[in-house]
């Protein structure tokens, strides 16, 4: 497809990596198993990149991104590109670059992986760089240059994408053994020459522009950090041997950093103009625009799946045309965060399908907007009319408005969101009812989702087995999981969740107002992909969702079996949420639906009910000023879900893989009786943070990192447990893995849980005398 080179052009910052059939996942996991060679893996990756660029060019984009592709994570790729390999991984990387790369991501039996946490306020996980005063950076441009040359050889106009040096350092942590107060940003002067080498190598390979992603600039930054940003663009901008630089921010408004970018001696700035970042429009006008620069305007939401309001975007773009020398159009951020193609959803109502735009559709929207600006809106009049009709259809649909749900939300009171008894009174009642030992052991909820379970689920969907046969197969699995946990010596059991495809999707499929996709896969981390459901309308629970599974599991044992639910904030965060009402309103609807389930679980005899909220931290707004309002409705929604139970019913919650320091008061406001959190990779850091914040309830900091295939020894788990005891009294400390065991295989699960249980016994004996 040819597109005029004059006037506004279309581009994107990145594209989904996995392939429509998740070919990358299958190839990588085959490589790990030894059934796919390194050459075959690289060939699959090259074909996927070619397909992506072909799709983007075919949609009408005139400049495609390179370097956004990754075998595991783009931050890990940056660590390799700047040579910041942790000491414990250097031998593996030197022996085999690909195996060493995966060792940093996943660990080995002998070497722990890098820590993993959430990428800003998304559900994507990145590998945290480990840096220290002795870190030596070395440029390794091979990947960036190789992928650029691939695209150029195929005839594409390509723009390499690099994670910017400031964001890289701000995302990093002190390496193990380095003083906790070490600031990686102090390494900036050491890192900038390496970026200069990367830029020079890309220019030599044919790059006209290079995109430096600096999303950290949309967070509240100190004057010193803004000065560091100034230095980044001053020093890189002053280089004689470099391509033109496009500094990209996204996810929120640039704020004070906008002044830095406007004055920087670089040629382009990319800004987000969706959601809270719409404030960039007024900020940019107030700052006098970007004279002499290229502006790439992110007016198509790259994080949600609703169609763009094209006329609204054209109005925004018309204003922006007067604020920069050149305005090009893009999605607001990388399209990594959305599925590939809405046209693959064959089972959706055709009218509803017209409300959706995945990566391919968003690329087409970007190209259409660019065409409308270049050639006049009359040239796209039919598309604008169809867009207006689709937006009106969604706004007036009975799916989006249920009067009964709205009336129930309006009738809730402050008392509905608070337990009738304070925690000390509840703790006494729960200990009397449960009679658990010191340092009670449990798991987070899920057990391995084996091939047999996935086959049974596929057979049910395909009609090869009926519901009765599927039920029998799942009950057999529950029985085996209960028997294993009793044999292993766990104190509080779970039913293992064999019937659940995903911790959000499973519930979404049973709630009104949600839509499910069949091909809407999105990368969460590495080869872990999820299919976020679409929260399209008002939410209610027609019938119980988990009660019969809980009742069956409890009938198999005398030990308590936890009821397991996903909390309201996570139900929002891990869905594509509706954008036509405040998030807090949607959260209350979900909370009331879940409250019905909690009440029914308690009535069925559940003494322990866990409501997981792993997304509470990740959904935290990036700007401090917006956080109190978010945390108020988020914690209220959790309490609205859980506050209706008796004093002797123990409420657990779970969070994982996030930086918890910013939300410690909110964790207290949840008023859960027990919280379990990721702690193994972060060396019990969170246990000390909770204690320093005065957290008064029971805590289960993880002693087993489930995101790595390595099996912890008993002594390793015991050492972590002792570290937890240095912060939390034994009577308030639980012993559990970091997260659910769904992605692990049974052999490593058994070995790891046995280490966990034995560690608890060892430490109990130490405490006893």
CSV table of N, CA, C and O in Angstrom, one decimal, residues 47-151:
chain,number,residue,atom,x,y,z
A,47,UNK,N,10.3,-14.6,11.2
A,47,UNK,CA,9.0,-14.6,10.5
A,47,UNK,C,7.9,-13.8,11.1
A,47,UNK,O,7.2,-13.1,10.5
A,48,UNK,N,7.9,-13.8,12.5
A,48,UNK,CA,6.9,-13.0,13.2
A,48,UNK,C,7.2,-11.5,13.0
A,48,UNK,O,6.2,-10.7,12.8
A,49,UNK,N,8.4,-11.1,13.1
A,49,UNK,CA,8.7,-9.7,12.8
A,49,UNK,C,8.3,-9.3,11.4
A,49,UNK,O,7.7,-8.2,11.3
A,50,UNK,N,8.6,-10.1,10.5
A,50,UNK,CA,8.3,-9.8,9.1
A,50,UNK,C,6.7,-9.7,9.0
A,50,UNK,O,6.3,-8.7,8.3
A,51,UNK,N,6.0,-10.6,9.6
A,51,UNK,CA,4.5,-10.5,9.5
A,51,UNK,C,4.0,-9.2,10.2
A,51,UNK,O,3.1,-8.6,9.6
A,52,UNK,N,4.6,-8.9,11.3
A,52,UNK,CA,4.2,-7.6,12.0
A,52,UNK,C,4.4,-6.4,11.1
A,52,UNK,O,3.5,-5.6,11.0
A,53,UNK,N,5.6,-6.3,10.5
A,53,UNK,CA,5.9,-5.1,9.7
A,53,UNK,C,5.0,-5.1,8.5
A,53,UNK,O,4.5,-4.0,8.1
A,54,UNK,N,4.7,-6.3,7.9
A,54,UNK,CA,3.9,-6.3,6.7
A,54,UNK,C,2.4,-5.9,7.1
A,54,UNK,O,1.8,-5.2,6.3
A,55,UNK,N,1.9,-6.3,8.2
A,55,UNK,CA,0.6,-5.9,8.7
A,55,UNK,C,0.5,-4.4,8.9
A,55,UNK,O,-0.4,-3.8,8.5
A,56,UNK,N,1.5,-3.8,9.5
A,56,UNK,CA,1.5,-2.4,9.8
A,56,UNK,C,1.6,-1.6,8.5
A,56,UNK,O,0.9,-0.6,8.3
A,57,UNK,N,2.5,-2.0,7.6
A,57,UNK,CA,2.6,-1.3,6.3
A,57,UNK,C,1.3,-1.5,5.5
A,57,UNK,O,0.8,-0.5,4.9
A,58,UNK,N,0.7,-2.6,5.6
A,58,UNK,CA,-0.5,-2.9,4.9
A,58,UNK,C,-1.7,-2.0,5.4
A,58,UNK,O,-2.6,-1.7,4.6
A,59,UNK,N,-1.6,-1.7,6.7
A,59,UNK,CA,-2.7,-0.9,7.3
A,59,UNK,C,-2.5,0.6,6.9
A,59,UNK,O,-3.4,1.4,7.1
A,60,UNK,N,-1.4,1.0,6.3
A,60,UNK,CA,-1.1,2.3,5.9
A,60,UNK,C,-0.1,3.1,6.8
A,60,UNK,O,0.0,4.3,6.6
A,61,UNK,N,0.6,2.4,7.6
A,61,UNK,CA,1.7,3.0,8.4
A,61,UNK,C,2.9,3.2,7.5
A,61,UNK,O,3.3,2.3,6.8
A,62,UNK,N,3.5,4.4,7.6
A,62,UNK,CA,4.6,4.7,6.8
A,62,UNK,C,5.9,4.6,7.5
A,62,UNK,O,7.0,4.7,6.9
A,63,UNK,N,5.9,4.3,8.8
A,63,UNK,CA,7.1,4.1,9.6
A,63,UNK,C,6.8,3.0,10.6
A,63,UNK,O,5.9,3.2,11.4
A,64,UNK,N,7.6,1.9,10.5
A,64,UNK,CA,7.3,0.8,11.4
A,64,UNK,C,8.4,0.8,12.5
A,64,UNK,O,9.5,1.2,12.3
A,65,UNK,N,8.0,0.3,13.7
A,65,UNK,CA,9.0,0.2,14.8
A,65,UNK,C,9.9,-1.1,14.6
A,65,UNK,O,9.4,-2.1,14.2
A,66,UNK,N,11.1,-1.0,15.0
A,66,UNK,CA,12.0,-2.2,15.2
A,66,UNK,C,12.5,-2.2,16.6
A,66,UNK,O,12.6,-1.1,17.2
A,67,UNK,N,13.0,-3.3,17.0
A,67,UNK,CA,13.6,-3.4,18.4
A,67,UNK,C,12.5,-3.6,19.5
A,67,UNK,O,12.9,-3.8,20.6
A,68,UNK,N,11.2,-3.5,19.1
A,68,UNK,CA,10.2,-3.7,20.1
A,68,UNK,C,9.9,-5.2,20.3
A,68,UNK,O,9.3,-5.6,21.3
A,69,UNK,N,10.4,-6.1,19.4
A,69,UNK,CA,10.3,-7.5,19.5
A,69,UNK,C,11.2,-8.0,20.6
A,69,UNK,O,12.3,-7.5,20.8
A,70,UNK,N,10.7,-9.1,21.3
A,70,UNK,CA,11.6,-9.6,22.4
A,70,UNK,C,11.2,-11.1,22.6
A,70,UNK,O,10.1,-11.5,22.5
A,71,UNK,N,12.2,-11.9,22.9
A,71,UNK,CA,12.0,-13.3,23.3
A,71,UNK,C,11.4,-13.4,24.7
A,71,UNK,O,10.7,-14.3,25.0
A,72,UNK,N,11.6,-12.4,25.6
A,72,UNK,CA,11.0,-12.4,26.9
A,72,UNK,C,10.6,-11.1,27.4
A,72,UNK,O,9.4,-10.9,27.8
A,73,UNK,N,11.4,-10.1,27.3
A,73,UNK,CA,11.1,-8.8,27.9
A,73,UNK,C,12.0,-7.7,27.4
A,73,UNK,O,13.3,-7.9,27.3
A,74,UNK,N,11.5,-6.5,27.0
A,74,UNK,CA,12.3,-5.5,26.4
A,74,UNK,C,13.2,-4.8,27.4
A,74,UNK,O,14.3,-4.3,27.0
A,75,UNK,N,12.9,-4.8,28.7
A,75,UNK,CA,13.8,-4.3,29.7
A,75,UNK,C,15.0,-5.2,29.8
A,75,UNK,O,16.2,-4.8,29.9
A,76,UNK,N,14.8,-6.5,29.8
A,76,UNK,CA,15.9,-7.5,29.8
A,76,UNK,C,16.7,-7.3,28.6
A,76,UNK,O,18.0,-7.4,28.7
A,77,UNK,N,16.1,-7.1,27.5
A,77,UNK,CA,16.9,-6.8,26.2
A,77,UNK,C,17.8,-5.6,26.4
A,77,UNK,O,18.9,-5.6,25.9
A,78,UNK,N,17.3,-4.6,27.1
A,78,UNK,CA,18.1,-3.4,27.3
A,78,UNK,C,19.3,-3.7,28.2
A,78,UNK,O,20.4,-3.2,28.0
A,79,UNK,N,19.0,-4.5,29.2
A,79,UNK,CA,20.1,-5.0,30.1
A,79,UNK,C,21.2,-5.6,29.3
A,79,UNK,O,22.4,-5.4,29.5
A,80,UNK,N,20.9,-6.5,28.3
A,80,UNK,CA,21.8,-7.1,27.5
A,80,UNK,C,22.5,-6.1,26.5
A,80,UNK,O,23.7,-6.1,26.3
A,81,UNK,N,21.7,-5.1,26.0
A,81,UNK,CA,22.2,-4.1,25.1
A,81,UNK,C,23.3,-3.2,25.7
A,81,UNK,O,24.2,-2.7,25.0
A,82,UNK,N,23.1,-3.0,27.0
A,82,UNK,CA,24.1,-2.1,27.7
A,82,UNK,C,25.1,-2.9,28.5
A,82,UNK,O,25.9,-2.3,29.3
A,83,UNK,N,25.1,-4.2,28.4
A,83,UNK,CA,26.1,-5.0,29.1
A,83,UNK,C,26.0,-5.1,30.6
A,83,UNK,O,27.0,-5.5,31.2
A,84,UNK,N,24.8,-4.9,31.1
A,84,UNK,CA,24.7,-4.8,32.6
A,84,UNK,C,24.3,-6.2,33.1
A,84,UNK,O,23.3,-6.4,33.9
A,85,UNK,N,25.1,-7.2,32.8
A,85,UNK,CA,24.8,-8.6,33.1
A,85,UNK,C,25.1,-8.8,34.6
A,85,UNK,O,26.3,-8.6,35.0
A,86,UNK,N,24.2,-9.3,35.4
A,86,UNK,CA,24.6,-9.6,36.8
A,86,UNK,C,25.8,-10.6,36.9
A,86,UNK,O,25.9,-11.5,36.1
A,87,UNK,N,26.6,-10.5,37.9
A,87,UNK,CA,27.8,-11.3,38.0
A,87,UNK,C,27.4,-12.8,38.0
A,87,UNK,O,28.1,-13.6,37.4
A,88,UNK,N,26.3,-13.2,38.7
A,88,UNK,CA,25.9,-14.6,38.8
A,88,UNK,C,25.5,-15.2,37.4
A,88,UNK,O,25.4,-16.4,37.3
A,89,UNK,N,25.2,-14.3,36.5
A,89,UNK,CA,24.8,-14.8,35.1
A,89,UNK,C,25.8,-14.7,34.1
A,89,UNK,O,25.6,-15.2,32.9
A,90,UNK,N,27.0,-14.1,34.4
A,90,UNK,CA,27.9,-13.8,33.3
A,90,UNK,C,28.5,-15.1,32.7
A,90,UNK,O,28.6,-15.2,31.4
A,91,UNK,N,28.7,-16.1,33.5
A,91,UNK,CA,29.3,-17.4,32.9
A,91,UNK,C,28.3,-18.0,31.9
A,91,UNK,O,28.7,-18.4,30.9
A,92,UNK,N,27.0,-18.0,32.3
A,92,UNK,CA,26.0,-18.6,31.4
A,92,UNK,C,25.9,-17.8,30.1
A,92,UNK,O,25.7,-18.3,29.0
A,93,UNK,N,25.9,-16.4,30.2
A,93,UNK,CA,25.8,-15.6,29.0
A,93,UNK,C,27.0,-15.8,28.1
A,93,UNK,O,26.9,-15.9,26.9
A,94,UNK,N,28.2,-15.9,28.7
A,94,UNK,CA,29.4,-16.1,27.9
A,94,UNK,C,29.4,-17.4,27.3
A,94,UNK,O,29.9,-17.6,26.1
A,95,UNK,N,28.9,-18.4,27.9
A,95,UNK,CA,28.9,-19.8,27.4
A,95,UNK,C,27.9,-19.9,26.2
A,95,UNK,O,28.1,-20.6,25.2
A,96,UNK,N,26.7,-19.3,26.4
A,96,UNK,CA,25.7,-19.3,25.3
A,96,UNK,C,24.8,-18.1,25.6
A,96,UNK,O,24.1,-18.1,26.6
A,97,UNK,N,24.8,-17.2,24.7
A,97,UNK,CA,24.0,-15.9,24.9
A,97,UNK,C,22.5,-16.2,25.1
A,97,UNK,O,21.9,-15.5,25.9
A,98,UNK,N,22.0,-17.1,24.3
A,98,UNK,CA,20.5,-17.3,24.4
A,98,UNK,C,20.2,-18.0,25.7
A,98,UNK,O,19.2,-17.6,26.4
A,99,UNK,N,20.9,-19.0,26.0
A,99,UNK,CA,20.6,-19.7,27.3
A,99,UNK,C,20.9,-18.8,28.5
A,99,UNK,O,20.2,-18.8,29.5
A,100,UNK,N,21.9,-18.0,28.4
A,100,UNK,CA,22.2,-17.0,29.5
A,100,UNK,C,21.1,-16.0,29.6
A,100,UNK,O,20.7,-15.6,30.7
A,101,UNK,N,20.5,-15.6,28.5
A,101,UNK,CA,19.4,-14.6,28.5
A,101,UNK,C,18.2,-15.2,29.2
A,101,UNK,O,17.6,-14.6,30.1
A,102,UNK,N,17.9,-16.5,28.9
A,102,UNK,CA,16.8,-17.1,29.6
A,102,UNK,C,17.1,-17.4,31.0
A,102,UNK,O,16.2,-17.5,31.9
A,103,UNK,N,18.3,-17.6,31.4
A,103,UNK,CA,18.7,-17.9,32.8
A,103,UNK,C,18.5,-16.6,33.6
A,103,UNK,O,18.0,-16.7,34.7
A,104,UNK,N,18.7,-15.4,33.0
A,104,UNK,CA,18.4,-14.2,33.7
A,104,UNK,C,16.9,-14.0,33.9
A,104,UNK,O,16.5,-13.5,34.9
A,105,UNK,N,16.2,-14.5,32.9
A,105,UNK,CA,14.7,-14.3,33.0
A,105,UNK,C,14.1,-15.3,34.0
A,105,UNK,O,13.2,-15.0,34.7
A,106,UNK,N,14.5,-16.6,33.9
A,106,UNK,CA,13.8,-17.7,34.6
A,106,UNK,C,14.6,-18.3,35.7
A,106,UNK,O,14.1,-19.0,36.6
A,107,UNK,N,16.0,-18.0,35.7
A,107,UNK,CA,16.8,-18.7,36.7
A,107,UNK,C,17.1,-20.1,36.3
A,107,UNK,O,16.6,-20.6,35.3
A,108,UNK,N,18.0,-20.8,37.0
A,108,UNK,CA,18.3,-22.2,36.8
A,108,UNK,C,18.3,-22.8,38.2
A,108,UNK,O,18.0,-22.1,39.2
A,109,UNK,N,18.5,-24.1,38.3
A,109,UNK,CA,18.5,-24.7,39.6
A,109,UNK,C,19.6,-24.1,40.5
A,109,UNK,O,19.4,-24.1,41.7
A,110,UNK,N,20.6,-23.6,39.9
A,110,UNK,CA,21.8,-23.1,40.7
A,110,UNK,C,21.8,-21.6,40.8
A,110,UNK,O,22.5,-21.0,41.7
A,111,UNK,N,21.1,-20.9,39.9
A,111,UNK,CA,21.2,-19.4,39.9
A,111,UNK,C,19.9,-18.8,39.9
A,111,UNK,O,19.0,-19.1,39.0
A,112,UNK,N,19.6,-17.8,40.8
A,112,UNK,CA,18.3,-17.1,40.8
A,112,UNK,C,18.2,-16.2,39.7
A,112,UNK,O,19.1,-15.6,39.2
A,113,UNK,N,16.9,-16.0,39.2
A,113,UNK,CA,16.7,-15.0,38.1
A,113,UNK,C,16.7,-13.6,38.6
A,113,UNK,O,16.8,-13.3,39.8
A,114,UNK,N,16.5,-12.7,37.7
A,114,UNK,CA,16.3,-11.3,38.1
A,114,UNK,C,14.9,-11.1,38.7
A,114,UNK,O,14.0,-11.9,38.4
A,115,UNK,N,14.8,-10.2,39.5
A,115,UNK,CA,13.4,-9.9,40.1
A,115,UNK,C,12.5,-9.4,39.0
A,115,UNK,O,12.9,-8.8,38.0
A,116,UNK,N,11.2,-9.7,39.2
A,116,UNK,CA,10.2,-9.3,38.2
A,116,UNK,C,9.2,-8.5,38.9
A,116,UNK,O,8.7,-8.7,40.0
A,117,UNK,N,8.7,-7.4,38.2
A,117,UNK,CA,7.7,-6.6,38.7
A,117,UNK,C,6.9,-5.9,37.6
A,117,UNK,O,7.2,-6.1,36.4
A,118,UNK,N,5.8,-5.2,37.9
A,118,UNK,CA,4.9,-4.7,36.9
A,118,UNK,C,5.5,-3.4,36.2
A,118,UNK,O,6.2,-2.6,36.8
A,119,UNK,N,5.2,-3.4,34.9
A,119,UNK,CA,5.6,-2.2,34.0
A,119,UNK,C,4.6,-1.1,34.2
A,119,UNK,O,3.5,-1.1,33.7
A,120,UNK,N,5.0,-0.1,35.0
A,120,UNK,CA,4.2,1.0,35.3
A,120,UNK,C,2.8,0.5,35.8
A,120,UNK,O,2.8,-0.3,36.7
A,121,UNK,N,1.7,1.0,35.3
A,121,UNK,CA,0.4,0.6,35.8
A,121,UNK,C,-0.3,-0.4,34.8
A,121,UNK,O,-1.5,-0.3,34.7
A,122,UNK,N,0.5,-1.2,34.2
A,122,UNK,CA,0.0,-2.2,33.3
A,122,UNK,C,0.1,-3.6,34.0
A,122,UNK,O,0.7,-3.8,35.0
A,123,UNK,N,-0.4,-4.6,33.3
A,123,UNK,CA,-0.3,-6.0,33.8
A,123,UNK,C,0.9,-6.7,33.1
A,123,UNK,O,1.0,-7.9,33.1
A,124,UNK,N,1.7,-6.0,32.4
A,124,UNK,CA,3.0,-6.5,31.8
A,124,UNK,C,4.0,-6.5,32.9
A,124,UNK,O,4.2,-5.6,33.7
A,125,UNK,N,4.8,-7.6,32.9
A,125,UNK,CA,5.9,-7.7,33.9
A,125,UNK,C,7.3,-7.5,33.2
A,125,UNK,O,7.5,-8.1,32.2
A,126,UNK,N,8.2,-6.8,33.9
A,126,UNK,CA,9.5,-6.6,33.3
A,126,UNK,C,10.5,-7.2,34.3
A,126,UNK,O,10.2,-7.4,35.5
A,127,UNK,N,11.7,-7.5,33.8
A,127,UNK,CA,12.8,-8.0,34.6
A,127,UNK,C,13.6,-6.8,35.1
A,127,UNK,O,14.1,-6.0,34.3
A,128,UNK,N,13.7,-6.7,36.4
A,128,UNK,CA,14.3,-5.5,37.1
A,128,UNK,C,15.9,-5.5,36.9
A,128,UNK,O,16.5,-6.5,37.4
A,129,UNK,N,16.5,-4.5,36.3
A,129,UNK,CA,17.9,-4.5,36.3
A,129,UNK,C,18.5,-4.4,37.7
A,129,UNK,O,18.0,-3.8,38.6
A,130,UNK,N,19.7,-5.1,37.8
A,130,UNK,CA,20.4,-5.0,39.1
A,130,UNK,C,21.7,-4.3,38.9
A,130,UNK,O,22.6,-4.8,38.1
A,131,UNK,N,21.9,-3.2,39.5
A,131,UNK,CA,23.1,-2.3,39.3
A,131,UNK,C,23.7,-2.0,40.6
A,131,UNK,O,23.1,-2.0,41.7
A,132,UNK,N,25.0,-1.6,40.5
A,132,UNK,CA,25.7,-1.2,41.7
A,132,UNK,C,26.9,-0.3,41.3
A,132,UNK,O,27.1,0.0,40.2
A,133,UNK,N,27.6,0.2,42.3
A,133,UNK,CA,28.7,1.1,42.0
A,133,UNK,C,29.8,0.5,41.1
A,133,UNK,O,30.5,1.3,40.4
A,134,UNK,N,29.9,-0.8,41.1
A,134,UNK,CA,30.9,-1.4,40.3
A,134,UNK,C,30.4,-1.8,38.9
A,134,UNK,O,31.1,-2.4,38.1
A,135,UNK,N,29.1,-1.5,38.6
A,135,UNK,CA,28.6,-1.9,37.3
A,135,UNK,C,29.4,-1.3,36.1
A,135,UNK,O,29.6,-0.1,36.2
A,136,UNK,N,29.8,-2.1,35.2
A,136,UNK,CA,30.5,-1.6,34.0
A,136,UNK,C,29.5,-1.8,32.8
A,136,UNK,O,29.1,-2.9,32.5
A,137,UNK,N,29.2,-0.8,32.1
A,137,UNK,CA,28.3,-0.9,30.9
A,137,UNK,C,29.1,-1.1,29.7
A,137,UNK,O,30.2,-0.5,29.5
A,138,UNK,N,28.6,-1.9,28.8
A,138,UNK,CA,29.3,-2.1,27.5
A,138,UNK,C,28.2,-2.2,26.4
A,138,UNK,O,27.3,-3.0,26.6
A,139,UNK,N,28.4,-1.5,25.3
A,139,UNK,CA,27.4,-1.5,24.3
A,139,UNK,C,27.4,-2.8,23.5
A,139,UNK,O,28.4,-3.4,23.2
A,140,UNK,N,26.2,-3.3,23.3
A,140,UNK,CA,25.9,-4.5,22.5
A,140,UNK,C,24.8,-4.2,21.6
A,140,UNK,O,23.6,-4.6,21.9
A,141,UNK,N,25.1,-3.6,20.4
A,141,UNK,CA,24.0,-3.2,19.5
A,141,UNK,C,23.5,-4.3,18.6
A,141,UNK,O,22.7,-4.0,17.7
A,142,UNK,N,23.9,-5.6,18.8
A,142,UNK,CA,23.6,-6.6,17.8
A,142,UNK,C,22.1,-6.8,17.5
A,142,UNK,O,21.7,-6.8,16.4
A,143,UNK,N,21.3,-6.9,18.6
A,143,UNK,CA,19.9,-7.1,18.4
A,143,UNK,C,19.2,-5.9,17.7
A,143,UNK,O,18.5,-6.1,16.7
A,144,UNK,N,19.5,-4.7,18.2
A,144,UNK,CA,18.9,-3.5,17.6
A,144,UNK,C,19.3,-3.3,16.2
A,144,UNK,O,18.4,-3.0,15.3
A,145,UNK,N,20.5,-3.5,15.9
A,145,UNK,CA,21.0,-3.3,14.5
A,145,UNK,C,20.5,-4.4,13.6
A,145,UNK,O,20.0,-4.2,12.5
A,146,UNK,N,20.5,-5.7,14.1
A,146,UNK,CA,20.0,-6.8,13.3
A,146,UNK,C,18.6,-6.6,12.9
A,146,UNK,O,18.2,-6.9,11.7
A,147,UNK,N,17.7,-6.2,13.8
A,147,UNK,CA,16.3,-6.1,13.5
A,147,UNK,C,16.0,-4.9,12.6
A,147,UNK,O,15.1,-5.0,11.7
A,148,UNK,N,16.8,-3.9,12.7
A,148,UNK,CA,16.7,-2.7,11.8
A,148,UNK,C,17.0,-3.1,10.4
A,148,UNK,O,16.3,-2.8,9.4
A,149,UNK,N,18.1,-3.9,10.3
A,149,UNK,CA,18.5,-4.3,8.9
A,149,UNK,C,17.5,-5.2,8.3
A,149,UNK,O,17.3,-5.2,7.1
A,150,UNK,N,16.9,-6.1,9.1
A,150,UNK,CA,15.8,-7.0,8.6
A,150,UNK,C,14.7,-6.1,8.0
A,150,UNK,O,14.2,-6.4,6.9
A,151,UNK,N,14.2,-5.1,8.7
A,151,UNK,CA,13.1,-4.3,8.2
A,151,UNK,C,13.5,-3.5,7.0
A,151,UNK,O,12.7,-3.4,6.0
